[in-house]
Amino acid sequence: MPARPLVLFPDPRLTRPAEPVDAFGPSLQALADDVRDTLMAESAIGLTAPHIGVPARLVVVRMSPNESARIYVNPVVSWASPETATHDEGSVSMPGVRERIARPARIRLSYRDLDGSAREAETEGFPAAVLQHEIDQLDGVFWIARLSRLKRERLLKRFEKGRPA
């Protein structure tokens, strides 16, 4: 499948909650392939269906170039540690800016695979931050909403300065 165009900030689709996936089959596989191919073309770590304009709860993550992409359908954080960790975050939908965000250091998530089978996984550190970032996107929480008002305003100014006129 070809890579699809990205939805770019400040498109309002980036702040709308995605719809749960209830049909598992060839069309879901095709969507997952498109999200994966777009992730690879953008050299991203994580990407959601809303990033390519499809309001479905689907995440694709590939932590390193030599790793296979992992697909999460309808992911939900079912538990988060009280301890936090801070990591640099950004978005392919808002290129050129990054900021440090604190999130729970460890999480457990529930999700479905492409066949619709229920799964659970636990992760920590940077992979946990990536999954939380992408699940936020599915919930309509664009990553800059996690910043203080002051940090968000500064980041938006940096972003505007870096955009072509």
Coordinates of C-alpha atoms in Angstrom, one line a residue:
M1 CA 0.0 0.0 0.0
P2 CA 1.2 3.5 -0.7
A3 CA 2.0 6.0 2.1
R4 CA -0.9 8.5 2.6
P5 CA -0.6 12.2 3.2
L6 CA -0.4 13.3 6.8
V7 CA -3.0 15.5 8.6
L8 CA -0.9 18.5 9.7
F9 CA -1.3 20.7 12.7
P10 CA -3.5 22.8 13.3
D11 CA -6.1 20.6 11.5
P12 CA -9.0 20.1 13.9
R13 CA -9.1 16.3 13.1
L14 CA -6.0 16.0 15.3
T15 CA -8.2 16.9 18.4
R16 CA -11.2 14.7 17.6
P17 CA -11.6 11.4 19.4
A18 CA -11.3 8.4 17.1
E19 CA -14.1 5.8 16.7
P20 CA -13.6 2.3 18.1
V21 CA -13.0 -0.3 15.5
D22 CA -15.7 -3.0 15.3
A23 CA -15.1 -4.6 11.9
F24 CA -12.1 -6.8 11.7
G25 CA -11.2 -8.0 8.2
P26 CA -9.6 -6.9 4.9
S27 CA -10.5 -3.2 5.2
L28 CA -8.9 -3.0 8.6
Q29 CA -5.8 -4.8 7.3
A30 CA -5.6 -2.4 4.4
L31 CA -5.9 0.6 6.8
A32 CA -3.2 -0.9 9.1
D33 CA -1.0 -1.4 6.0
D34 CA -1.5 2.3 5.0
V35 CA -0.7 3.5 8.5
R36 CA 2.4 1.3 8.6
D37 CA 3.6 2.4 5.1
T38 CA 3.1 6.0 6.1
L39 CA 5.0 5.5 9.3
M40 CA 7.9 4.0 7.4
A41 CA 7.9 6.7 4.7
E42 CA 8.0 9.4 7.5
S43 CA 10.6 7.5 9.5
A44 CA 8.3 7.8 12.5
I45 CA 8.2 5.7 15.6
G46 CA 4.4 5.7 16.1
L47 CA 1.5 6.7 14.0
T48 CA -2.3 6.5 14.3
A49 CA -5.1 6.2 11.7
P50 CA -6.2 9.8 12.6
H51 CA -2.7 11.0 11.4
I52 CA -3.7 10.0 7.9
G53 CA -7.3 11.3 8.2
V54 CA -9.1 8.1 9.3
P55 CA -10.9 8.5 12.6
A56 CA -10.3 4.9 13.7
R57 CA -8.7 3.6 16.9
L58 CA -5.6 2.0 15.3
V59 CA -1.9 2.6 16.3
V60 CA 1.2 1.3 14.5
V61 CA 4.5 1.5 16.4
R62 CA 8.0 0.6 15.3
M63 CA 10.6 1.4 17.9
S64 CA 13.6 0.9 15.7
P65 CA 14.3 0.4 11.9
N66 CA 15.3 -3.2 12.4
E67 CA 12.1 -4.1 14.3
S68 CA 8.8 -5.2 12.9
A69 CA 5.9 -2.8 13.2
R70 CA 3.4 -3.6 16.0
I71 CA -0.3 -2.9 15.5
Y72 CA -2.8 -2.1 18.3
V73 CA -6.5 -1.9 17.6
N74 CA -8.7 -0.1 20.2
P75 CA -5.8 0.3 22.7
V76 CA -6.6 1.5 26.2
V77 CA -4.2 2.1 29.1
S78 CA -5.7 -0.2 31.8
W79 CA -3.0 0.6 34.5
A80 CA -0.3 3.2 34.9
S81 CA 2.4 3.4 37.5
P82 CA 2.5 6.4 39.9
E83 CA 6.2 6.9 39.0
T84 CA 6.8 9.1 36.0
A85 CA 9.5 9.4 33.4
T86 CA 10.2 12.4 31.1
H87 CA 11.0 12.0 27.4
D88 CA 11.3 14.2 24.3
E89 CA 8.1 14.1 22.3
G90 CA 7.0 15.6 18.9
S91 CA 4.7 14.7 16.0
V92 CA 5.1 14.1 12.3
S93 CA 1.9 16.3 12.1
M94 CA 3.8 19.2 13.7
P95 CA 7.4 18.8 12.3
G96 CA 10.4 20.7 13.7
V97 CA 9.5 21.1 17.3
R98 CA 9.9 18.8 20.3
E99 CA 9.4 19.2 24.1
R100 CA 9.9 17.1 27.2
I101 CA 6.8 15.6 28.7
A102 CA 6.4 13.6 31.9
R103 CA 4.1 10.5 31.7
P104 CA 3.7 7.3 33.8
A105 CA 6.9 5.3 33.6
R106 CA 5.1 1.9 33.2
I107 CA 1.8 1.0 31.7
R108 CA -0.4 -2.0 31.0
L109 CA -2.6 -1.8 28.0
S110 CA -5.5 -3.8 26.6
Y111 CA -6.0 -3.9 22.9
R112 CA -7.1 -6.1 20.0
D113 CA -5.0 -7.5 17.2
L114 CA -6.0 -7.4 13.5
D115 CA -8.0 -10.6 13.9
G116 CA -10.0 -9.1 16.8
S117 CA -8.4 -11.2 19.5
A118 CA -8.1 -9.5 22.9
R119 CA -4.5 -8.9 24.0
E120 CA -2.7 -7.3 27.0
A121 CA 0.8 -5.9 27.2
E122 CA 3.0 -4.2 29.7
T123 CA 5.8 -1.8 28.8
E124 CA 8.0 0.8 30.4
G125 CA 10.4 3.6 29.6
F126 CA 10.4 5.2 26.2
P127 CA 8.1 2.5 24.6
A128 CA 5.5 3.3 27.3
A129 CA 5.7 7.0 26.5
V130 CA 5.3 6.3 22.8
L131 CA 2.1 4.2 23.3
Q132 CA 0.7 6.8 25.7
H133 CA 1.4 9.5 23.2
E134 CA -0.4 7.6 20.4
I135 CA -3.3 6.6 22.6
D136 CA -3.7 10.3 23.6
Q137 CA -3.9 11.0 19.8
L138 CA -6.8 8.5 19.5
D139 CA -8.5 10.2 22.4
G140 CA -8.3 13.6 20.6
V141 CA -5.5 14.8 22.9
F142 CA -2.8 16.3 20.7
W143 CA 0.6 16.0 22.4
I144 CA 1.0 19.8 23.0
A145 CA -2.0 19.7 25.3
R146 CA 0.2 17.9 27.8
L147 CA 2.4 21.0 28.1
S148 CA 1.9 23.9 30.5
R149 CA 0.3 27.0 28.9
L150 CA 3.7 28.8 28.8
K151 CA 5.6 25.9 27.3
R152 CA 2.8 25.4 24.7
E153 CA 2.8 29.1 23.7
R154 CA 6.6 29.1 23.3
L155 CA 6.5 25.9 21.3
L156 CA 3.8 27.3 19.0
K157 CA 5.9 30.4 18.4
R158 CA 8.9 28.2 17.5
F159 CA 6.7 26.1 15.2
E160 CA 5.3 29.2 13.4
K161 CA 8.8 30.6 12.9
G162 CA 10.0 27.4 11.3
R163 CA 7.1 27.1 8.9
P164 CA 7.6 28.3 5.2
A165 CA 5.7 31.5 4.5

